[in-house]
Amino acid sequence: MSTLFGDDLAPRPTRELTPGAVWVPGWLTQEQQAWLVSRFREWAEGPVPLRHAVVRGHEMSVQTVCLGWHWRPYAYSREAVDVNGNRVLEVPDWMVRLGRRAVEATGLGDDGYTPDTALVNYYDSAARMGMHQDKDERSLAPVVSLSIGDTCTFRFGNTTNRNKPYEDVALTSGDLFVFGGPARLAYHGVTKIHAGTAPDGCGLTEGRINITLRMTGLDG
Ligand SMILES: O=C(O)CCC(=O)C(=O)O
Ligand SMILES: [Fe+2]
């Protein structure tokens, strides 16, 4: 949806929310977004299908499919031991290059950045993600986050607790967000999906995809 002379015409410059946390609005082109959505549809078919991970007996509202390493609450393994036991797909070379370009765009990494896992989340309009730290990785290399589809309210906080201070930002289709360095272990979450906001041509008509690229620091 867009309105003539609405908020969507306001410039959205790159911004460092806190040291180490950089938001680059509109980083992916529309063609890149639609292409990534096509890949998502393939990954969702398996060998390990898109699924709701179960945390302490409760299904997460978000659905996830992983590449490289399979994440389950709260560990990584090569096989999806909590789903069907199959080994997940490899992280494709183009995705490593994309991750490198992303950290270079934010100044938070270098050409040594080699993500070995991607967590791909699908949010329907009711899905949320509670405040958490990404701390199952042994490496403190930056996390690269790409958003496609509906806008979400993304809450980015501090490294000590899930409460204030935090800032809410609207991540829209094509936005890049990278957190590393002093922000690597900051609490963050998704408080709302804004249904009906996916732009024409992004490849999704409803819901939101988020791809996070990470270095696990794991062997094997
Ligand atoms: O959907 C997002 O923007 C954040 C996802 C996230 O925090 C995660 O997968 O750990
Ligand atoms: Fe996270």
PDB file of C-alpha atoms and ligand atoms in Angstrom:
ATOM      1  CA  MET A   1       0.000   0.000   0.000  1.00  0.00           C
ATOM      2  CA  SER A   2       1.243   3.487  -0.628  1.00  0.00           C
ATOM      3  CA  THR A   3      -0.329   6.854  -0.224  1.00  0.00           C
ATOM      4  CA  LEU A   4       0.425   9.831  -2.409  1.00  0.00           C
ATOM      5  CA  PHE A   5       3.006  11.946  -0.519  1.00  0.00           C
ATOM      6  CA  GLY A   6       2.753   9.582   2.465  1.00  0.00           C
ATOM      7  CA  ASP A   7       5.432   8.537   4.922  1.00  0.00           C
ATOM      8  CA  ASP A   8       6.879   6.205   2.327  1.00  0.00           C
ATOM      9  CA  LEU A   9       8.407   9.201   0.563  1.00  0.00           C
ATOM     10  CA  ALA A  10      10.395  10.198   3.641  1.00  0.00           C
ATOM     11  CA  PRO A  11      14.100   9.438   3.112  1.00  0.00           C
ATOM     12  CA  ARG A  12      15.344   6.502   5.126  1.00  0.00           C
ATOM     13  CA  PRO A  13      19.099   6.910   5.505  1.00  0.00           C
ATOM     14  CA  THR A  14      21.450   4.268   6.909  1.00  0.00           C
ATOM     15  CA  ARG A  15      21.506   4.568  10.667  1.00  0.00           C
ATOM     16  CA  GLU A  16      23.516   3.115  13.547  1.00  0.00           C
ATOM     17  CA  LEU A  17      20.978   2.521  16.345  1.00  0.00           C
ATOM     18  CA  THR A  18      23.604   1.669  18.930  1.00  0.00           C
ATOM     19  CA  PRO A  19      27.322   1.051  18.339  1.00  0.00           C
ATOM     20  CA  GLY A  20      27.542  -2.103  16.227  1.00  0.00           C
ATOM     21  CA  ALA A  21      23.881  -2.149  15.108  1.00  0.00           C
ATOM     22  CA  VAL A  22      23.373  -0.696  11.627  1.00  0.00           C
ATOM     23  CA  TRP A  23      20.120  -0.454   9.668  1.00  0.00           C
ATOM     24  CA  VAL A  24      20.303   0.008   5.892  1.00  0.00           C
ATOM     25  CA  PRO A  25      16.779   0.628   4.552  1.00  0.00           C
ATOM     26  CA  GLY A  26      16.059  -0.517   1.008  1.00  0.00           C
ATOM     27  CA  TRP A  27      19.283  -2.460   0.578  1.00  0.00           C
ATOM     28  CA  LEU A  28      17.849  -5.256  -1.587  1.00  0.00           C
ATOM     29  CA  THR A  29      16.382  -4.416  -4.981  1.00  0.00           C
ATOM     30  CA  GLN A  30      12.869  -5.583  -5.765  1.00  0.00           C
ATOM     31  CA  GLU A  31      14.299  -8.189  -8.168  1.00  0.00           C
ATOM     32  CA  GLN A  32      16.594  -9.531  -5.450  1.00  0.00           C
ATOM     33  CA  GLN A  33      13.687  -9.701  -3.007  1.00  0.00           C
ATOM     34  CA  ALA A  34      11.484 -11.629  -5.445  1.00  0.00           C
ATOM     35  CA  TRP A  35      14.351 -13.974  -6.315  1.00  0.00           C
ATOM     36  CA  LEU A  36      15.012 -14.680  -2.626  1.00  0.00           C
ATOM     37  CA  VAL A  37      11.316 -15.438  -2.130  1.00  0.00           C
ATOM     38  CA  SER A  38      11.542 -18.021  -4.946  1.00  0.00           C
ATOM     39  CA  ARG A  39      14.523 -19.642  -3.199  1.00  0.00           C
ATOM     40  CA  PHE A  40      12.589 -19.599   0.080  1.00  0.00           C
ATOM     41  CA  ARG A  41       9.777 -21.564  -1.575  1.00  0.00           C
ATOM     42  CA  GLU A  42      12.286 -24.212  -2.650  1.00  0.00           C
ATOM     43  CA  TRP A  43      13.958 -24.415   0.785  1.00  0.00           C
ATOM     44  CA  ALA A  44      10.553 -24.727   2.453  1.00  0.00           C
ATOM     45  CA  GLU A  45       9.977 -27.989   0.537  1.00  0.00           C
ATOM     46  CA  GLY A  46      12.867 -29.740   2.222  1.00  0.00           C
ATOM     47  CA  PRO A  47      14.897 -31.896   2.749  1.00  0.00           C
ATOM     48  CA  VAL A  48      13.865 -30.359   6.063  1.00  0.00           C
ATOM     49  CA  PRO A  49      10.536 -28.576   5.654  1.00  0.00           C
ATOM     50  CA  LEU A  50       9.551 -25.219   7.037  1.00  0.00           C
ATOM     51  CA  ARG A  51       8.327 -25.862  10.573  1.00  0.00           C
ATOM     52  CA  HIS A  52       7.355 -24.235  13.851  1.00  0.00           C
ATOM     53  CA  ALA A  53      10.180 -24.919  16.326  1.00  0.00           C
ATOM     54  CA  VAL A  54       8.993 -26.053  19.739  1.00  0.00           C
ATOM     55  CA  VAL A  55      10.220 -24.175  22.806  1.00  0.00           C
ATOM     56  CA  ARG A  56       9.438 -25.688  26.212  1.00  0.00           C
ATOM     57  CA  GLY A  57       6.466 -27.558  24.754  1.00  0.00           C
ATOM     58  CA  HIS A  58       5.062 -24.595  22.813  1.00  0.00           C
ATOM     59  CA  GLU A  59       5.268 -24.051  19.081  1.00  0.00           C
ATOM     60  CA  MET A  60       6.861 -20.763  18.105  1.00  0.00           C
ATOM     61  CA  SER A  61       4.474 -18.653  16.025  1.00  0.00           C
ATOM     62  CA  VAL A  62       7.159 -18.143  13.406  1.00  0.00           C
ATOM     63  CA  GLN A  63       8.037 -20.956  10.962  1.00  0.00           C
ATOM     64  CA  THR A  64      11.689 -21.628  10.220  1.00  0.00           C
ATOM     65  CA  VAL A  65      13.838 -23.437   7.684  1.00  0.00           C
ATOM     66  CA  CYS A  66      17.622 -23.510   8.013  1.00  0.00           C
ATOM     67  CA  LEU A  67      20.597 -23.847   5.700  1.00  0.00           C
ATOM     68  CA  GLY A  68      24.107 -24.976   6.635  1.00  0.00           C
ATOM     69  CA  TRP A  69      23.317 -25.787  10.238  1.00  0.00           C
ATOM     70  CA  HIS A  70      19.870 -26.599  11.600  1.00  0.00           C
ATOM     71  CA  TRP A  71      18.860 -24.520  14.594  1.00  0.00           C
ATOM     72  CA  ARG A  72      16.528 -25.847  17.245  1.00  0.00           C
ATOM     73  CA  PRO A  73      15.945 -24.333  20.664  1.00  0.00           C
ATOM     74  CA  TYR A  74      18.746 -23.985  21.695  1.00  0.00           C
ATOM     75  CA  ALA A  75      21.439 -25.722  19.662  1.00  0.00           C
ATOM     76  CA  TYR A  76      22.783 -26.228  16.139  1.00  0.00           C
ATOM     77  CA  SER A  77      23.244 -29.574  14.413  1.00  0.00           C
ATOM     78  CA  ARG A  78      23.781 -30.654  10.803  1.00  0.00           C
ATOM     79  CA  GLU A  79      20.713 -32.884  10.907  1.00  0.00           C
ATOM     80  CA  ALA A  80      17.248 -31.710  11.885  1.00  0.00           C
ATOM     81  CA  VAL A  81      17.004 -34.030  14.866  1.00  0.00           C
ATOM     82  CA  ASP A  82      13.772 -32.384  16.058  1.00  0.00           C
ATOM     83  CA  VAL A  83      12.064 -32.603  12.631  1.00  0.00           C
ATOM     84  CA  ASN A  84      12.833 -35.539  10.314  1.00  0.00           C
ATOM     85  CA  GLY A  85      16.515 -36.249  10.916  1.00  0.00           C
ATOM     86  CA  ASN A  86      17.516 -35.081   7.434  1.00  0.00           C
ATOM     87  CA  ARG A  87      20.597 -33.028   6.830  1.00  0.00           C
ATOM     88  CA  VAL A  88      19.873 -29.424   5.914  1.00  0.00           C
ATOM     89  CA  LEU A  89      20.871 -27.882   2.576  1.00  0.00           C
ATOM     90  CA  GLU A  90      24.282 -26.222   2.243  1.00  0.00           C
ATOM     91  CA  VAL A  91      24.667 -22.465   2.438  1.00  0.00           C
ATOM     92  CA  PRO A  92      25.024 -21.509  -1.246  1.00  0.00           C
ATOM     93  CA  ASP A  93      28.074 -19.532  -2.379  1.00  0.00           C
ATOM     94  CA  TRP A  94      25.907 -16.633  -3.504  1.00  0.00           C
ATOM     95  CA  MET A  95      24.634 -16.329   0.062  1.00  0.00           C
ATOM     96  CA  VAL A  96      28.151 -16.100   1.465  1.00  0.00           C
ATOM     97  CA  ARG A  97      28.859 -13.319  -1.050  1.00  0.00           C
ATOM     98  CA  LEU A  98      25.610 -11.592  -0.087  1.00  0.00           C
ATOM     99  CA  GLY A  99      26.589 -11.747   3.597  1.00  0.00           C
ATOM    100  CA  ARG A 100      30.011 -10.271   2.826  1.00  0.00           C
ATOM    101  CA  ARG A 101      28.484  -7.428   0.840  1.00  0.00           C
ATOM    102  CA  ALA A 102      26.072  -6.812   3.711  1.00  0.00           C
ATOM    103  CA  VAL A 103      28.747  -6.513   6.400  1.00  0.00           C
ATOM    104  CA  GLU A 104      30.825  -4.352   4.084  1.00  0.00           C
ATOM    105  CA  ALA A 105      27.825  -2.054   3.483  1.00  0.00           C
ATOM    106  CA  THR A 106      27.571  -1.475   7.222  1.00  0.00           C
ATOM    107  CA  GLY A 107      31.286  -1.284   7.984  1.00  0.00           C
ATOM    108  CA  LEU A 108      30.821  -4.030  10.597  1.00  0.00           C
ATOM    109  CA  GLY A 109      32.807  -6.783   8.918  1.00  0.00           C
ATOM    110  CA  ASP A 110      35.260  -7.645   6.184  1.00  0.00           C
ATOM    111  CA  ASP A 111      35.816 -10.129   3.394  1.00  0.00           C
ATOM    112  CA  GLY A 112      36.638 -12.793   5.985  1.00  0.00           C
ATOM    113  CA  TYR A 113      32.958 -12.924   6.877  1.00  0.00           C
ATOM    114  CA  THR A 114      31.822 -16.438   5.956  1.00  0.00           C
ATOM    115  CA  PRO A 115      28.322 -17.246   7.201  1.00  0.00           C
ATOM    116  CA  ASP A 116      27.888 -21.005   7.649  1.00  0.00           C
ATOM    117  CA  THR A 117      24.230 -20.919   8.611  1.00  0.00           C
ATOM    118  CA  ALA A 118      21.077 -19.129   7.520  1.00  0.00           C
ATOM    119  CA  LEU A 119      17.889 -19.138   9.573  1.00  0.00           C
ATOM    120  CA  VAL A 120      14.964 -18.300   7.355  1.00  0.00           C
ATOM    121  CA  ASN A 121      11.824 -17.300   9.219  1.00  0.00           C
ATOM    122  CA  TYR A 122       8.327 -16.880   7.854  1.00  0.00           C
ATOM    123  CA  TYR A 123       5.912 -14.703   9.852  1.00  0.00           C
ATOM    124  CA  ASP A 124       2.210 -14.699   9.141  1.00  0.00           C
ATOM    125  CA  SER A 125       0.330 -11.633  10.327  1.00  0.00           C
ATOM    126  CA  ALA A 126      -0.147 -13.093  13.816  1.00  0.00           C
ATOM    127  CA  ALA A 127       3.441 -14.237  14.338  1.00  0.00           C
ATOM    128  CA  ARG A 128       5.827 -12.573  16.771  1.00  0.00           C
ATOM    129  CA  MET A 129       9.247 -13.208  18.190  1.00  0.00           C
ATOM    130  CA  GLY A 130       9.905 -12.494  21.841  1.00  0.00           C
ATOM    131  CA  MET A 131      12.963 -10.610  23.035  1.00  0.00           C
ATOM    132  CA  HIS A 132      16.011 -12.867  22.937  1.00  0.00           C
ATOM    133  CA  GLN A 133      19.747 -12.911  22.332  1.00  0.00           C
ATOM    134  CA  ASP A 134      21.319 -14.823  19.435  1.00  0.00           C
ATOM    135  CA  LYS A 135      23.787 -16.701  21.590  1.00  0.00           C
ATOM    136  CA  ASP A 136      23.865 -20.280  20.343  1.00  0.00           C
ATOM    137  CA  GLU A 137      26.788 -19.355  18.057  1.00  0.00           C
ATOM    138  CA  ARG A 138      30.344 -19.718  19.303  1.00  0.00           C
ATOM    139  CA  SER A 139      31.510 -16.944  17.018  1.00  0.00           C
ATOM    140  CA  LEU A 140      30.796 -13.311  17.785  1.00  0.00           C
ATOM    141  CA  ALA A 141      30.880 -12.374  14.087  1.00  0.00           C
ATOM    142  CA  PRO A 142      27.982 -10.106  13.067  1.00  0.00           C
ATOM    143  CA  VAL A 143      24.467 -11.329  12.353  1.00  0.00           C
ATOM    144  CA  VAL A 144      23.126 -10.156   8.970  1.00  0.00           C
ATOM    145  CA  SER A 145      19.336  -9.792   8.784  1.00  0.00           C
ATOM    146  CA  LEU A 146      17.315  -9.317   5.578  1.00  0.00           C
ATOM    147  CA  SER A 147      13.597  -8.568   5.509  1.00  0.00           C
ATOM    148  CA  ILE A 148      11.120  -9.242   2.695  1.00  0.00           C
ATOM    149  CA  GLY A 149       7.346  -8.800   2.538  1.00  0.00           C
ATOM    150  CA  ASP A 150       5.201  -7.151   5.182  1.00  0.00           C
ATOM    151  CA  THR A 151       6.742  -4.473   7.366  1.00  0.00           C
ATOM    152  CA  CYS A 152       7.401  -5.486  10.954  1.00  0.00           C
ATOM    153  CA  THR A 153       8.068  -3.653  14.163  1.00  0.00           C
ATOM    154  CA  PHE A 154      11.552  -4.799  15.165  1.00  0.00           C
ATOM    155  CA  ARG A 155      12.618  -4.076  18.722  1.00  0.00           C
ATOM    156  CA  PHE A 156      16.340  -3.711  19.275  1.00  0.00           C
ATOM    157  CA  GLY A 157      17.494  -3.431  22.852  1.00  0.00           C
ATOM    158  CA  ASN A 158      20.495  -3.663  25.108  1.00  0.00           C
ATOM    159  CA  THR A 159      22.887  -6.466  26.052  1.00  0.00           C
ATOM    160  CA  THR A 160      21.883  -6.797  29.703  1.00  0.00           C
ATOM    161  CA  ASN A 161      18.149  -7.495  29.741  1.00  0.00           C
ATOM    162  CA  ARG A 162      15.053  -7.752  27.553  1.00  0.00           C
ATOM    163  CA  ASN A 163      13.582  -4.504  28.826  1.00  0.00           C
ATOM    164  CA  LYS A 164      14.322  -0.826  28.176  1.00  0.00           C
ATOM    165  CA  PRO A 165      16.321   0.796  26.810  1.00  0.00           C
ATOM    166  CA  TYR A 166      15.224  -0.462  23.401  1.00  0.00           C
ATOM    167  CA  GLU A 167      14.191   1.136  20.151  1.00  0.00           C
ATOM    168  CA  ASP A 168      11.377   0.064  17.836  1.00  0.00           C
ATOM    169  CA  VAL A 169      12.051   0.385  14.122  1.00  0.00           C
ATOM    170  CA  ALA A 170       9.896  -0.495  11.114  1.00  0.00           C
ATOM    171  CA  LEU A 171      11.827  -2.999   8.997  1.00  0.00           C
ATOM    172  CA  THR A 172      10.325  -2.962   5.531  1.00  0.00           C
ATOM    173  CA  SER A 173      10.804  -5.156   2.497  1.00  0.00           C
ATOM    174  CA  GLY A 174      14.403  -4.961   1.307  1.00  0.00           C
ATOM    175  CA  ASP A 175      15.884  -3.633   4.541  1.00  0.00           C
ATOM    176  CA  LEU A 176      19.224  -4.840   5.867  1.00  0.00           C
ATOM    177  CA  PHE A 177      20.033  -4.852   9.576  1.00  0.00           C
ATOM    178  CA  VAL A 178      23.416  -5.976  10.880  1.00  0.00           C
ATOM    179  CA  PHE A 179      24.403  -6.351  14.515  1.00  0.00           C
ATOM    180  CA  GLY A 180      27.916  -7.120  15.598  1.00  0.00           C
ATOM    181  CA  GLY A 181      30.666  -5.910  17.912  1.00  0.00           C
ATOM    182  CA  PRO A 182      29.227  -4.337  21.074  1.00  0.00           C
ATOM    183  CA  ALA A 183      25.664  -4.992  19.828  1.00  0.00           C
ATOM    184  CA  ARG A 184      26.163  -8.649  18.898  1.00  0.00           C
ATOM    185  CA  LEU A 185      24.499  -9.973  22.045  1.00  0.00           C
ATOM    186  CA  ALA A 186      21.788  -7.321  22.303  1.00  0.00           C
ATOM    187  CA  TYR A 187      18.262  -8.533  23.005  1.00  0.00           C
ATOM    188  CA  HIS A 188      15.906  -8.139  20.044  1.00  0.00           C
ATOM    189  CA  GLY A 189      12.521  -9.317  18.855  1.00  0.00           C
ATOM    190  CA  VAL A 190       9.591  -8.749  16.510  1.00  0.00           C
ATOM    191  CA  THR A 191       6.534  -7.263  18.202  1.00  0.00           C
ATOM    192  CA  LYS A 192       4.208  -6.880  15.225  1.00  0.00           C
ATOM    193  CA  ILE A 193       3.687  -7.759  11.573  1.00  0.00           C
ATOM    194  CA  HIS A 194       1.839  -5.048   9.670  1.00  0.00           C
ATOM    195  CA  ALA A 195      -0.500  -7.043   7.431  1.00  0.00           C
ATOM    196  CA  GLY A 196      -1.050  -5.762   3.915  1.00  0.00           C
ATOM    197  CA  THR A 197       2.165  -3.727   3.728  1.00  0.00           C
ATOM    198  CA  ALA A 198       4.212  -6.008   1.444  1.00  0.00           C
ATOM    199  CA  PRO A 199       5.084  -3.950  -1.652  1.00  0.00           C
ATOM    200  CA  ASP A 200       3.996  -5.099  -5.089  1.00  0.00           C
ATOM    201  CA  GLY A 201       6.736  -7.050  -6.806  1.00  0.00           C
ATOM    202  CA  CYS A 202       8.597  -8.249  -3.694  1.00  0.00           C
ATOM    203  CA  GLY A 203       7.442 -11.810  -4.324  1.00  0.00           C
ATOM    204  CA  LEU A 204       5.245 -12.176  -1.242  1.00  0.00           C
ATOM    205  CA  THR A 205       1.616 -11.126  -1.114  1.00  0.00           C
ATOM    206  CA  GLU A 206       1.291 -11.691   2.609  1.00  0.00           C
ATOM    207  CA  GLY A 207       3.532 -12.285   5.565  1.00  0.00           C
ATOM    208  CA  ARG A 208       7.189 -11.566   6.109  1.00  0.00           C
ATOM    209  CA  ILE A 209      10.390 -13.463   5.479  1.00  0.00           C
ATOM    210  CA  ASN A 210      13.459 -12.762   7.545  1.00  0.00           C
ATOM    211  CA  ILE A 211      16.806 -14.306   6.669  1.00  0.00           C
ATOM    212  CA  THR A 212      19.594 -14.165   9.219  1.00  0.00           C
ATOM    213  CA  LEU A 213      23.113 -15.124   8.172  1.00  0.00           C
ATOM    214  CA  ARG A 214      25.485 -16.103  10.937  1.00  0.00           C
ATOM    215  CA  MET A 215      28.867 -17.636  11.625  1.00  0.00           C
ATOM    216  CA  THR A 216      28.381 -20.446  14.122  1.00  0.00           C
ATOM    217  CA  GLY A 217      32.045 -21.018  14.920  1.00  0.00           C
ATOM    218  CA  LEU A 218      31.192 -24.740  15.037  1.00  0.00           C
ATOM    219  CA  ASP A 219      33.207 -27.568  13.451  1.00  0.00           C
ATOM    220  CA  GLY A 220      31.913 -30.595  11.651  1.00  0.00           C
TER     221      GLY A 220
HETATM  222  O1  LIG B   1      12.703 -11.529  12.148  1.00  0.00           O
HETATM  223  C1  LIG B   1      13.595 -10.800  12.557  1.00  0.00           C
HETATM  224  O2  LIG B   1      13.784  -9.669  12.124  1.00  0.00           O
HETATM  225  C2  LIG B   1      14.495 -11.280  13.671  1.00  0.00           C
HETATM  226  C3  LIG B   1      14.716 -12.759  13.659  1.00  0.00           C
HETATM  227  C4  LIG B   1      15.561 -13.197  14.814  1.00  0.00           C
HETATM  228  O3  LIG B   1      15.807 -12.468  15.720  1.00  0.00           O
HETATM  229  C5  LIG B   1      16.121 -14.547  14.822  1.00  0.00           C
HETATM  230  O4  LIG B   1      15.843 -15.347  13.905  1.00  0.00           O
HETATM  231  O5  LIG B   1      16.882 -14.856  15.759  1.00  0.00           O
HETATM  232 FE    FE B   2      17.475 -13.234  16.869  1.00  0.00          FE
END
